[in-house]
């Protein structure tokens, strides 16, 4: 039976996440802001949650409609059949994400949908389902964008960007999913790779897990789908086994450098916790010095330099960007550089001063921060 799903992902990288969905077997893909809809069999629920690197949450869509106000939301929510996704003895909660201007709040919308669910159960089954906002068995998600409303069930639970291998928290760590999207966007396929400002190691760890085809969902302690009536432990086990069979312990040429010994120590702990410390070489090095690259022949550089926003030092950031770009153009000519920056103007000025050409670029959201990702051929 074909089901409809919706994933949430990094705003700006929806096409990259959509490609990942296609790779695991999703069909009828529809790309929207920060979301991707697709169709597939029930086993995709396990596969996406186990294998996906670019996805935050996977929702099993129960209905898509239009609503101009709370009454419309109630009517639409009431028209949905919840009996296949919630058992009578299960508790539930409704969570709403709202984008756009509305004359009601997300809490109002959640309350309306909650009321519609209670009324449906009372009318058809003669019982009132239990609401548990803190620890529900089933989380009904509502997504409202302008007049569009999507109601579904969260099959993931907590966002998949929380991979559970992080034991050292870098103060400006990149989201794992954003790092994975950048790796796909760069065109990297397992060749030599360097992150010269690796902080806690997110990019290089995601790269090593990707090269080894290790399913990131394996690190998760729990998945929300295990509570759903349609959950089949046998299919779940088979999907995990299939994913693990495709994984390898091969050695890849992956380097992570940072000027801070503390961050390099933290990155090593993170890599060891993720089981990839044997294929990443970490070192304390300054990315603005040309000696840093003298023993390297990597084809890809992927980096998340300091944004400088918190430090309020635009001159220092400009010098760092310019000196870094100079050093890699002198030593890693022909490399593809992918960088995410929080201050595009400063970065573009630095690129011009070193005469580097942008192959591709796009705006993305890093949490709530706007950022820009660049793909550059180093010459
Ligand atoms: C935004 S953080 C990177 C965070 C990382 N992507 C993560 O997820 O943990 C930028 C890093 O650049 C490092 N850095 C700053 N100047 C540097 C330099 N000249 N050479 C190497 N690393 C530098 C900082 O120590 C910091 O860890």
mmCIF file of C-alpha atoms and ligand atoms in Angstrom:
data_model
loop_
_atom_site.group_PDB
_atom_site.id
_atom_site.type_symbol
_atom_site.label_atom_id
_atom_site.label_comp_id
_atom_site.label_asym_id
_atom_site.label_seq_id
_atom_site.Cartn_x
_atom_site.Cartn_y
_atom_site.Cartn_z
ATOM 1 C CA UNK A 1 0.000 0.000 0.000
ATOM 2 C CA UNK A 2 1.438 3.364 -0.996
ATOM 3 C CA UNK A 3 1.644 5.908 1.839
ATOM 4 C CA UNK A 4 2.339 9.628 1.767
ATOM 5 C CA UNK A 5 5.224 11.025 3.793
ATOM 6 C CA UNK A 6 6.673 14.457 4.519
ATOM 7 C CA UNK A 7 10.206 15.086 5.755
ATOM 8 C CA UNK A 8 11.515 18.273 7.304
ATOM 9 C CA UNK A 9 15.056 19.339 6.453
ATOM 10 C CA UNK A 10 17.485 22.268 6.261
ATOM 11 C CA UNK A 11 15.902 25.275 4.552
ATOM 12 C CA UNK A 12 17.873 25.835 1.333
ATOM 13 C CA UNK A 13 18.920 22.194 0.939
ATOM 14 C CA UNK A 14 15.504 20.685 0.159
ATOM 15 C CA UNK A 15 16.680 19.477 -3.284
ATOM 16 C CA UNK A 16 19.639 17.703 -1.683
ATOM 17 C CA UNK A 17 17.368 16.007 0.875
ATOM 18 C CA UNK A 18 14.943 15.130 -1.956
ATOM 19 C CA UNK A 19 17.769 13.346 -3.798
ATOM 20 C CA UNK A 20 18.511 11.342 -0.670
ATOM 21 C CA UNK A 21 14.821 10.385 -0.435
ATOM 22 C CA UNK A 22 14.908 9.323 -4.083
ATOM 23 C CA UNK A 23 18.018 7.222 -3.422
ATOM 24 C CA UNK A 24 16.207 5.230 -0.702
ATOM 25 C CA UNK A 25 13.177 4.619 -2.934
ATOM 26 C CA UNK A 26 10.810 7.599 -2.418
ATOM 27 C CA UNK A 27 8.500 8.395 -5.372
ATOM 28 C CA UNK A 28 6.291 11.322 -6.480
ATOM 29 C CA UNK A 29 8.672 13.756 -4.812
ATOM 30 C CA UNK A 30 7.395 17.285 -4.195
ATOM 31 C CA UNK A 31 9.840 19.878 -2.859
ATOM 32 C CA UNK A 32 8.591 22.702 -0.585
ATOM 33 C CA UNK A 33 10.349 25.171 1.708
ATOM 34 C CA UNK A 34 12.182 23.164 4.393
ATOM 35 C CA UNK A 35 9.997 20.110 3.546
ATOM 36 C CA UNK A 36 9.754 17.346 0.964
ATOM 37 C CA UNK A 37 6.656 15.243 0.287
ATOM 38 C CA UNK A 38 6.936 11.797 -1.259
ATOM 39 C CA UNK A 39 5.162 8.479 -1.546
ATOM 40 C CA UNK A 40 6.304 4.929 -0.871
ATOM 41 C CA UNK A 41 5.586 1.626 0.841
ATOM 42 C CA UNK A 42 5.518 1.266 4.640
ATOM 43 C CA UNK A 43 9.145 0.034 4.730
ATOM 44 C CA UNK A 44 10.265 3.551 3.760
ATOM 45 C CA UNK A 45 9.257 4.661 7.260
ATOM 46 C CA UNK A 46 12.069 2.500 8.668
ATOM 47 C CA UNK A 47 14.503 3.082 5.834
ATOM 48 C CA UNK A 48 14.367 6.892 5.933
ATOM 49 C CA UNK A 49 14.661 7.010 9.729
ATOM 50 C CA UNK A 50 17.578 4.546 9.741
ATOM 51 C CA UNK A 51 19.564 5.741 6.708
ATOM 52 C CA UNK A 52 18.845 9.372 6.106
ATOM 53 C CA UNK A 53 21.557 11.957 6.815
ATOM 54 C CA UNK A 54 19.785 15.111 5.618
ATOM 55 C CA UNK A 55 16.364 14.607 7.246
ATOM 56 C CA UNK A 56 15.161 16.018 10.564
ATOM 57 C CA UNK A 57 11.780 14.322 10.980
ATOM 58 C CA UNK A 58 9.667 11.956 8.915
ATOM 59 C CA UNK A 59 5.927 12.468 9.118
ATOM 60 C CA UNK A 60 3.381 9.916 7.923
ATOM 61 C CA UNK A 61 0.863 12.232 6.267
ATOM 62 C CA UNK A 62 -2.771 11.667 7.244
ATOM 63 C CA UNK A 63 -4.206 14.605 5.325
ATOM 64 C CA UNK A 64 -3.351 17.749 3.387
ATOM 65 C CA UNK A 65 -5.864 20.569 3.096
ATOM 66 C CA UNK A 66 -6.590 24.278 3.175
ATOM 67 C CA UNK A 67 -7.759 26.334 6.161
ATOM 68 C CA UNK A 68 -8.432 30.028 6.576
ATOM 69 C CA UNK A 69 -9.001 29.948 10.314
ATOM 70 C CA UNK A 70 -9.389 27.757 13.383
ATOM 71 C CA UNK A 71 -12.882 26.537 12.412
ATOM 72 C CA UNK A 72 -11.534 25.280 9.093
ATOM 73 C CA UNK A 73 -8.661 23.582 10.928
ATOM 74 C CA UNK A 74 -11.148 21.817 13.215
ATOM 75 C CA UNK A 75 -13.306 20.682 10.261
ATOM 76 C CA UNK A 76 -10.278 19.441 8.340
ATOM 77 C CA UNK A 77 -8.810 17.648 11.386
ATOM 78 C CA UNK A 78 -12.187 16.036 12.091
ATOM 79 C CA UNK A 79 -12.347 14.613 8.556
ATOM 80 C CA UNK A 80 -9.166 12.543 9.142
ATOM 81 C CA UNK A 81 -9.129 8.880 10.197
ATOM 82 C CA UNK A 82 -6.841 8.486 13.251
ATOM 83 C CA UNK A 83 -7.805 4.930 14.156
ATOM 84 C CA UNK A 84 -4.997 3.296 12.187
ATOM 85 C CA UNK A 85 -2.279 5.390 13.818
ATOM 86 C CA UNK A 86 -3.519 5.428 17.428
ATOM 87 C CA UNK A 87 -4.760 2.622 19.646
ATOM 88 C CA UNK A 88 -7.517 3.288 22.174
ATOM 89 C CA UNK A 89 -5.188 2.892 25.155
ATOM 90 C CA UNK A 90 -2.500 5.202 23.754
ATOM 91 C CA UNK A 91 -1.910 8.797 24.816
ATOM 92 C CA UNK A 92 -1.340 11.540 22.265
ATOM 93 C CA UNK A 93 -0.150 15.129 21.902
ATOM 94 C CA UNK A 94 -0.527 17.581 19.046
ATOM 95 C CA UNK A 95 2.366 19.848 18.036
ATOM 96 C CA UNK A 96 1.990 22.612 15.476
ATOM 97 C CA UNK A 97 4.598 24.348 13.332
ATOM 98 C CA UNK A 98 3.205 27.522 11.825
ATOM 99 C CA UNK A 99 4.742 29.598 9.033
ATOM 100 C CA UNK A 100 3.106 32.840 7.857
ATOM 101 C CA UNK A 101 0.628 35.335 9.330
ATOM 102 C CA UNK A 102 -2.439 33.902 11.077
ATOM 103 C CA UNK A 103 -4.968 35.279 13.510
ATOM 104 C CA UNK A 104 -4.377 32.271 15.778
ATOM 105 C CA UNK A 105 -1.326 30.846 17.531
ATOM 106 C CA UNK A 106 0.313 27.432 17.141
ATOM 107 C CA UNK A 107 -1.069 26.531 20.571
ATOM 108 C CA UNK A 108 -4.613 27.399 19.362
ATOM 109 C CA UNK A 109 -4.140 25.195 16.285
ATOM 110 C CA UNK A 110 -2.832 22.284 18.409
ATOM 111 C CA UNK A 111 -5.799 22.625 20.775
ATOM 112 C CA UNK A 112 -8.247 22.597 17.824
ATOM 113 C CA UNK A 113 -6.742 19.476 16.280
ATOM 114 C CA UNK A 114 -6.609 17.829 19.723
ATOM 115 C CA UNK A 115 -10.311 18.558 20.180
ATOM 116 C CA UNK A 116 -11.107 17.111 16.733
ATOM 117 C CA UNK A 117 -9.210 13.896 17.621
ATOM 118 C CA UNK A 118 -11.019 13.568 20.973
ATOM 119 C CA UNK A 119 -14.401 14.188 19.282
ATOM 120 C CA UNK A 120 -13.665 11.606 16.548
ATOM 121 C CA UNK A 121 -12.766 8.932 19.109
ATOM 122 C CA UNK A 122 -15.796 9.727 21.283
ATOM 123 C CA UNK A 123 -18.194 9.594 18.319
ATOM 124 C CA UNK A 124 -16.856 6.456 16.670
ATOM 125 C CA UNK A 125 -15.338 4.430 19.522
ATOM 126 C CA UNK A 126 -17.221 5.868 22.496
ATOM 127 C CA UNK A 127 -13.986 6.601 24.402
ATOM 128 C CA UNK A 128 -11.953 9.696 25.074
ATOM 129 C CA UNK A 129 -8.232 9.238 24.223
ATOM 130 C CA UNK A 130 -5.687 10.379 26.803
ATOM 131 C CA UNK A 131 -3.724 13.576 26.176
ATOM 132 C CA UNK A 132 -0.113 13.572 27.413
ATOM 133 C CA UNK A 133 1.762 16.649 26.306
ATOM 134 C CA UNK A 134 5.070 15.618 27.872
ATOM 135 C CA UNK A 135 5.532 12.003 26.937
ATOM 136 C CA UNK A 136 2.856 10.945 24.439
ATOM 137 C CA UNK A 137 2.721 7.531 22.771
ATOM 138 C CA UNK A 138 1.706 9.198 19.519
ATOM 139 C CA UNK A 139 2.651 12.710 18.415
ATOM 140 C CA UNK A 140 0.281 14.207 15.872
ATOM 141 C CA UNK A 141 2.099 16.942 13.958
ATOM 142 C CA UNK A 142 0.354 19.835 12.303
ATOM 143 C CA UNK A 143 2.179 21.962 9.752
ATOM 144 C CA UNK A 144 0.511 25.210 8.734
ATOM 145 C CA UNK A 145 1.967 27.425 6.021
ATOM 146 C CA UNK A 146 -0.302 30.317 5.046
ATOM 147 C CA UNK A 147 -3.580 28.529 4.181
ATOM 148 C CA UNK A 148 -1.978 25.093 3.671
ATOM 149 C CA UNK A 149 -2.447 22.556 6.473
ATOM 150 C CA UNK A 150 -0.771 19.160 6.774
ATOM 151 C CA UNK A 151 -1.686 16.730 9.539
ATOM 152 C CA UNK A 152 0.351 13.618 10.180
ATOM 153 C CA UNK A 153 2.111 11.430 12.688
ATOM 154 C CA UNK A 154 5.701 11.948 13.735
ATOM 155 C CA UNK A 155 7.475 8.638 13.020
ATOM 156 C CA UNK A 156 10.883 9.918 14.165
ATOM 157 C CA UNK A 157 10.503 11.500 17.608
ATOM 158 C CA UNK A 158 13.352 13.857 18.395
ATOM 159 C CA UNK A 159 15.004 15.319 15.271
ATOM 160 C CA UNK A 160 17.430 12.984 13.486
ATOM 161 C CA UNK A 161 20.132 15.683 13.498
ATOM 162 C CA UNK A 162 20.766 14.553 17.083
ATOM 163 C CA UNK A 163 22.910 11.594 16.172
ATOM 164 C CA UNK A 164 23.890 10.676 19.752
ATOM 165 C CA UNK A 165 27.609 10.301 19.044
ATOM 166 C CA UNK A 166 28.540 13.804 20.214
ATOM 167 C CA UNK A 167 30.366 13.702 23.525
ATOM 168 C CA UNK A 168 32.153 17.056 23.062
ATOM 169 C CA UNK A 169 29.972 20.077 22.332
ATOM 170 C CA UNK A 170 31.802 22.692 20.265
ATOM 171 C CA UNK A 171 30.281 26.135 21.039
ATOM 172 C CA UNK A 172 29.573 26.785 17.332
ATOM 173 C CA UNK A 173 28.954 23.233 16.126
ATOM 174 C CA UNK A 174 27.315 22.739 12.758
ATOM 175 C CA UNK A 175 24.118 20.706 12.621
ATOM 176 C CA UNK A 176 24.999 17.164 11.511
ATOM 177 C CA UNK A 177 22.273 17.300 8.848
ATOM 178 C CA UNK A 178 23.670 20.553 7.457
ATOM 179 C CA UNK A 179 27.140 18.993 7.287
ATOM 180 C CA UNK A 180 25.654 15.989 5.436
ATOM 181 C CA UNK A 181 23.833 18.285 2.987
ATOM 182 C CA UNK A 182 27.075 20.192 2.323
ATOM 183 C CA UNK A 183 28.926 16.941 1.652
ATOM 184 C CA UNK A 184 26.310 15.882 -0.911
ATOM 185 C CA UNK A 185 26.186 19.397 -2.421
ATOM 186 C CA UNK A 186 29.983 19.431 -2.841
ATOM 187 C CA UNK A 187 29.895 16.347 -5.083
ATOM 188 C CA UNK A 188 32.278 14.466 -2.755
ATOM 189 C CA UNK A 189 32.174 10.688 -3.215
ATOM 190 C CA UNK A 190 34.825 9.431 -0.813
ATOM 191 C CA UNK A 191 37.955 11.077 -2.266
ATOM 192 C CA UNK A 192 40.564 12.810 -0.056
ATOM 193 C CA UNK A 193 38.801 15.417 2.094
ATOM 194 C CA UNK A 194 39.914 18.139 4.496
ATOM 195 C CA UNK A 195 38.086 20.386 6.968
ATOM 196 C CA UNK A 196 40.810 22.884 7.976
ATOM 197 C CA UNK A 197 38.663 24.536 10.725
ATOM 198 C CA UNK A 198 36.944 21.383 11.960
ATOM 199 C CA UNK A 199 36.005 22.444 15.514
ATOM 200 C CA UNK A 200 34.293 19.432 17.109
ATOM 201 C CA UNK A 201 34.675 17.479 13.853
ATOM 202 C CA UNK A 202 31.071 17.408 12.590
ATOM 203 C CA UNK A 203 31.910 17.601 8.863
ATOM 204 C CA UNK A 204 34.688 15.011 8.900
ATOM 205 C CA UNK A 205 32.742 12.621 11.145
ATOM 206 C CA UNK A 206 29.664 12.857 8.901
ATOM 207 C CA UNK A 207 31.961 12.311 5.904
ATOM 208 C CA UNK A 208 33.523 9.187 7.420
ATOM 209 C CA UNK A 209 30.096 7.761 8.329
ATOM 210 C CA UNK A 210 28.891 8.532 4.803
ATOM 211 C CA UNK A 211 31.929 6.931 3.134
ATOM 212 C CA UNK A 212 31.500 3.849 5.306
ATOM 213 C CA UNK A 213 27.762 3.868 4.534
ATOM 214 C CA UNK A 214 27.100 3.544 8.242
ATOM 215 C CA UNK A 215 23.380 4.159 8.961
ATOM 216 C CA UNK A 216 23.170 7.181 11.291
ATOM 217 C CA UNK A 217 19.842 5.975 12.721
ATOM 218 C CA UNK A 218 21.803 3.122 14.315
ATOM 219 C CA UNK A 219 23.004 5.564 17.023
ATOM 220 C CA UNK A 220 19.428 6.395 18.058
ATOM 221 C CA UNK A 221 18.120 5.112 21.357
ATOM 222 C CA UNK A 222 14.477 5.299 20.260
ATOM 223 C CA UNK A 223 12.299 5.979 17.245
ATOM 224 C CA UNK A 224 8.694 7.164 17.538
ATOM 225 C CA UNK A 225 7.479 4.645 14.946
ATOM 226 C CA UNK A 226 7.928 1.753 17.423
ATOM 227 C CA UNK A 227 4.785 2.989 19.237
ATOM 228 C CA UNK A 228 2.568 3.122 16.146
ATOM 229 C CA UNK A 229 0.001 0.339 15.518
ATOM 230 C CA UNK A 230 1.480 -0.199 12.031
ATOM 231 C CA UNK A 231 4.933 -0.903 13.515
ATOM 232 C CA UNK A 232 6.343 -4.244 12.414
ATOM 233 C CA UNK A 233 9.456 -5.235 14.439
ATOM 234 C CA UNK A 234 10.411 -7.845 11.818
ATOM 235 C CA UNK A 235 10.516 -5.305 8.970
ATOM 236 C CA UNK A 236 12.364 -2.880 11.276
ATOM 237 C CA UNK A 237 15.009 -5.517 12.063
ATOM 238 C CA UNK A 238 15.363 -6.449 8.396
ATOM 239 C CA UNK A 239 15.821 -2.798 7.389
ATOM 240 C CA UNK A 240 18.523 -2.296 10.061
ATOM 241 C CA UNK A 241 20.278 -5.514 8.967
ATOM 242 C CA UNK A 242 20.174 -4.545 5.281
ATOM 243 C CA UNK A 243 21.625 -1.112 6.079
ATOM 244 C CA UNK A 244 24.399 -2.622 8.221
ATOM 245 C CA UNK A 245 25.267 -5.178 5.502
ATOM 246 C CA UNK A 246 26.023 -2.312 3.121
ATOM 247 C CA UNK A 247 28.355 -0.641 5.635
ATOM 248 C CA UNK A 248 32.139 -1.086 5.402
ATOM 249 C CA UNK A 249 35.241 -0.520 7.553
ATOM 250 C CA UNK A 250 37.358 0.770 4.655
ATOM 251 C CA UNK A 251 39.971 3.446 5.194
ATOM 252 C CA UNK A 252 39.373 6.915 3.741
ATOM 253 C CA UNK A 253 41.718 9.856 3.501
ATOM 254 C CA UNK A 254 39.928 12.366 5.733
ATOM 255 C CA UNK A 255 41.647 15.183 7.637
ATOM 256 C CA UNK A 256 40.364 17.530 10.338
ATOM 257 C CA UNK A 257 42.509 20.474 11.445
ATOM 258 C CA UNK A 258 41.842 23.277 13.917
ATOM 259 C CA UNK A 259 44.008 25.924 15.541
ATOM 260 C CA UNK A 260 42.626 25.008 18.958
ATOM 261 C CA UNK A 261 44.117 21.941 20.748
ATOM 262 C CA UNK A 262 40.995 21.816 22.926
ATOM 263 C CA UNK A 263 38.694 21.447 19.907
ATOM 264 C CA UNK A 264 40.956 18.852 18.279
ATOM 265 C CA UNK A 265 40.867 16.803 21.485
ATOM 266 C CA UNK A 266 37.046 17.156 21.494
ATOM 267 C CA UNK A 267 36.800 16.234 17.806
ATOM 268 C CA UNK A 268 38.843 13.095 18.453
ATOM 269 C CA UNK A 269 36.476 12.095 21.292
ATOM 270 C CA UNK A 270 33.485 12.646 19.003
ATOM 271 C CA UNK A 271 35.071 10.613 16.202
ATOM 272 C CA UNK A 272 35.921 7.815 18.610
ATOM 273 C CA UNK A 273 32.337 7.820 19.932
ATOM 274 C CA UNK A 274 31.079 7.603 16.315
ATOM 275 C CA UNK A 275 33.504 4.718 15.609
ATOM 276 C CA UNK A 276 35.395 6.556 12.853
ATOM 277 C CA UNK A 277 38.534 7.801 14.660
ATOM 278 C CA UNK A 278 40.589 5.197 12.726
ATOM 279 C CA UNK A 279 39.869 6.876 9.376
ATOM 280 C CA UNK A 280 40.150 10.574 10.294
ATOM 281 C CA UNK A 281 43.485 12.237 10.921
ATOM 282 C CA UNK A 282 43.165 15.173 13.288
ATOM 283 C CA UNK A 283 45.901 17.748 13.875
ATOM 284 C CA UNK A 284 46.373 21.176 15.436
ATOM 285 C CA UNK A 285 47.188 23.441 12.479
ATOM 286 C CA UNK A 286 46.618 27.017 11.373
ATOM 287 C CA UNK A 287 44.618 27.127 8.123
ATOM 288 C CA UNK A 288 46.167 30.465 7.091
ATOM 289 C CA UNK A 289 49.693 29.020 6.860
ATOM 290 C CA UNK A 290 50.850 27.363 3.668
ATOM 291 C CA UNK A 291 52.848 24.655 5.517
ATOM 292 C CA UNK A 292 49.494 23.337 6.791
ATOM 293 C CA UNK A 293 48.794 21.871 3.358
ATOM 294 C CA UNK A 294 52.289 20.869 2.255
ATOM 295 C CA UNK A 295 51.788 17.105 2.831
ATOM 296 C CA UNK A 296 48.217 16.973 1.439
ATOM 297 C CA UNK A 297 46.741 16.169 -1.961
ATOM 298 C CA UNK A 298 43.050 16.257 -1.031
ATOM 299 C CA UNK A 299 40.528 16.948 -3.794
ATOM 300 C CA UNK A 300 37.801 18.380 -1.533
ATOM 301 C CA UNK A 301 37.862 20.986 1.227
ATOM 302 C CA UNK A 302 34.645 21.484 3.191
ATOM 303 C CA UNK A 303 34.642 24.099 5.891
ATOM 304 C CA UNK A 304 32.563 26.083 8.373
ATOM 305 C CA UNK A 305 34.811 29.025 9.323
ATOM 306 C CA UNK A 306 33.949 31.266 12.287
ATOM 307 C CA UNK A 307 30.954 33.500 11.504
ATOM 308 C CA UNK A 308 32.393 36.377 13.508
ATOM 309 C CA UNK A 309 28.892 37.480 14.488
ATOM 310 C CA UNK A 310 29.334 36.864 18.159
ATOM 311 C CA UNK A 311 32.845 38.298 18.178
ATOM 312 C CA UNK A 312 31.934 41.503 16.325
ATOM 313 C CA UNK A 313 35.381 41.600 14.671
ATOM 314 C CA UNK A 314 34.791 42.000 10.922
ATOM 315 C CA UNK A 315 38.448 42.926 10.240
ATOM 316 C CA UNK A 316 39.758 39.765 11.930
ATOM 317 C CA UNK A 317 37.228 37.642 10.009
ATOM 318 C CA UNK A 318 38.150 39.309 6.705
ATOM 319 C CA UNK A 319 41.846 38.629 7.340
ATOM 320 C CA UNK A 320 41.139 35.027 8.319
ATOM 321 C CA UNK A 321 39.038 34.377 5.179
ATOM 322 C CA UNK A 322 41.564 36.083 2.876
ATOM 323 C CA UNK A 323 44.627 34.389 4.347
ATOM 324 C CA UNK A 324 42.921 30.993 4.359
ATOM 325 C CA UNK A 325 41.851 31.332 0.711
ATOM 326 C CA UNK A 326 45.354 32.488 -0.271
ATOM 327 C CA UNK A 327 46.968 29.533 1.492
ATOM 328 C CA UNK A 328 44.733 26.931 -0.167
ATOM 329 C CA UNK A 329 45.044 28.472 -3.636
ATOM 330 C CA UNK A 330 48.821 28.277 -3.311
ATOM 331 C CA UNK A 331 48.767 24.644 -2.179
ATOM 332 C CA UNK A 332 45.577 22.866 -3.223
ATOM 333 C CA UNK A 333 44.971 24.058 -6.748
ATOM 334 C CA UNK A 334 42.191 22.095 -8.503
ATOM 335 C CA UNK A 335 40.420 21.334 -5.235
ATOM 336 C CA UNK A 336 36.671 21.886 -4.815
ATOM 337 C CA UNK A 337 36.096 24.100 -1.788
ATOM 338 C CA UNK A 338 32.647 24.147 -0.153
ATOM 339 C CA UNK A 339 32.182 26.708 2.613
ATOM 340 C CA UNK A 340 29.288 27.879 4.768
ATOM 341 C CA UNK A 341 29.603 31.475 5.938
ATOM 342 C CA UNK A 342 27.477 33.797 8.015
ATOM 343 C CA UNK A 343 28.780 37.011 6.466
ATOM 344 C CA UNK A 344 28.673 36.507 2.656
ATOM 345 C CA UNK A 345 29.849 40.043 1.808
ATOM 346 C CA UNK A 346 33.123 39.609 3.658
ATOM 347 C CA UNK A 347 33.641 36.151 2.143
ATOM 348 C CA UNK A 348 32.890 37.348 -1.400
ATOM 349 C CA UNK A 349 35.347 40.243 -1.008
ATOM 350 C CA UNK A 350 37.976 37.755 0.150
ATOM 351 C CA UNK A 351 37.214 35.481 -2.841
ATOM 352 C CA UNK A 352 37.636 38.402 -5.244
ATOM 353 C CA UNK A 353 40.911 39.453 -3.669
ATOM 354 C CA UNK A 354 42.301 35.946 -4.273
ATOM 355 C CA UNK A 355 40.636 35.728 -7.697
ATOM 356 C CA UNK A 356 38.591 32.611 -6.963
ATOM 357 C CA UNK A 357 35.423 31.852 -8.938
ATOM 358 C CA UNK A 358 32.178 30.606 -7.441
ATOM 359 C CA UNK A 359 30.731 27.534 -9.210
ATOM 360 C CA UNK A 360 27.483 27.540 -7.239
ATOM 361 C CA UNK A 361 26.013 29.152 -4.126
ATOM 362 C CA UNK A 362 22.786 29.226 -2.162
ATOM 363 C CA UNK A 363 21.182 30.660 0.974
ATOM 364 C CA UNK A 364 20.470 28.233 3.786
ATOM 365 C CA UNK A 365 19.280 28.424 7.376
ATOM 366 C CA UNK A 366 21.667 27.294 10.088
ATOM 367 C CA UNK A 367 19.216 27.031 12.990
ATOM 368 C CA UNK A 368 17.745 30.513 12.963
ATOM 369 C CA UNK A 369 20.836 32.095 11.411
ATOM 370 C CA UNK A 370 20.816 32.920 7.700
ATOM 371 C CA UNK A 371 23.960 31.644 6.017
ATOM 372 C CA UNK A 372 25.323 31.118 2.529
ATOM 373 C CA UNK A 373 26.989 28.023 1.120
ATOM 374 C CA UNK A 374 29.541 28.389 -1.695
ATOM 375 C CA UNK A 375 31.099 25.854 -4.022
ATOM 376 C CA UNK A 376 34.376 27.118 -5.456
ATOM 377 C CA UNK A 377 37.045 25.683 -7.722
ATOM 378 C CA UNK A 378 40.397 26.520 -6.173
ATOM 379 C CA UNK A 379 42.837 27.686 -8.841
HETATM 380 C C1 LIG B 1 32.464 27.583 13.390
HETATM 381 S S1 LIG B 1 33.750 26.697 14.116
HETATM 382 C C2 LIG B 1 33.667 25.128 13.346
HETATM 383 C C3 LIG B 1 32.659 24.231 14.008
HETATM 384 C C4 LIG B 1 32.608 22.852 13.427
HETATM 385 N N1 LIG B 1 32.095 22.865 12.066
HETATM 386 C C5 LIG B 1 31.792 21.928 14.294
HETATM 387 O O1 LIG B 1 30.716 21.455 13.854
HETATM 388 O O2 LIG B 1 32.156 21.683 15.441
HETATM 389 C C6 LIG B 1 35.180 27.414 13.445
HETATM 390 C C7 LIG B 1 36.476 26.826 13.955
HETATM 391 O O3 LIG B 1 37.540 27.489 13.274
HETATM 392 C C8 LIG B 1 38.674 27.426 14.119
HETATM 393 N N2 LIG B 1 39.676 28.393 13.639
HETATM 394 C C9 LIG B 1 39.681 29.750 13.738
HETATM 395 N N3 LIG B 1 40.782 30.256 13.165
HETATM 396 C C10 LIG B 1 41.504 29.216 12.692
HETATM 397 C C11 LIG B 1 42.744 29.094 12.003
HETATM 398 N N4 LIG B 1 43.474 30.166 11.687
HETATM 399 N N5 LIG B 1 43.157 27.846 11.642
HETATM 400 C C12 LIG B 1 42.450 26.755 11.950
HETATM 401 N N6 LIG B 1 41.277 26.812 12.637
HETATM 402 C C13 LIG B 1 40.812 28.024 12.988
HETATM 403 C C14 LIG B 1 38.110 27.724 15.495
HETATM 404 O O4 LIG B 1 38.968 27.243 16.513
HETATM 405 C C15 LIG B 1 36.739 27.002 15.438
HETATM 406 O O5 LIG B 1 36.830 25.745 16.048
#
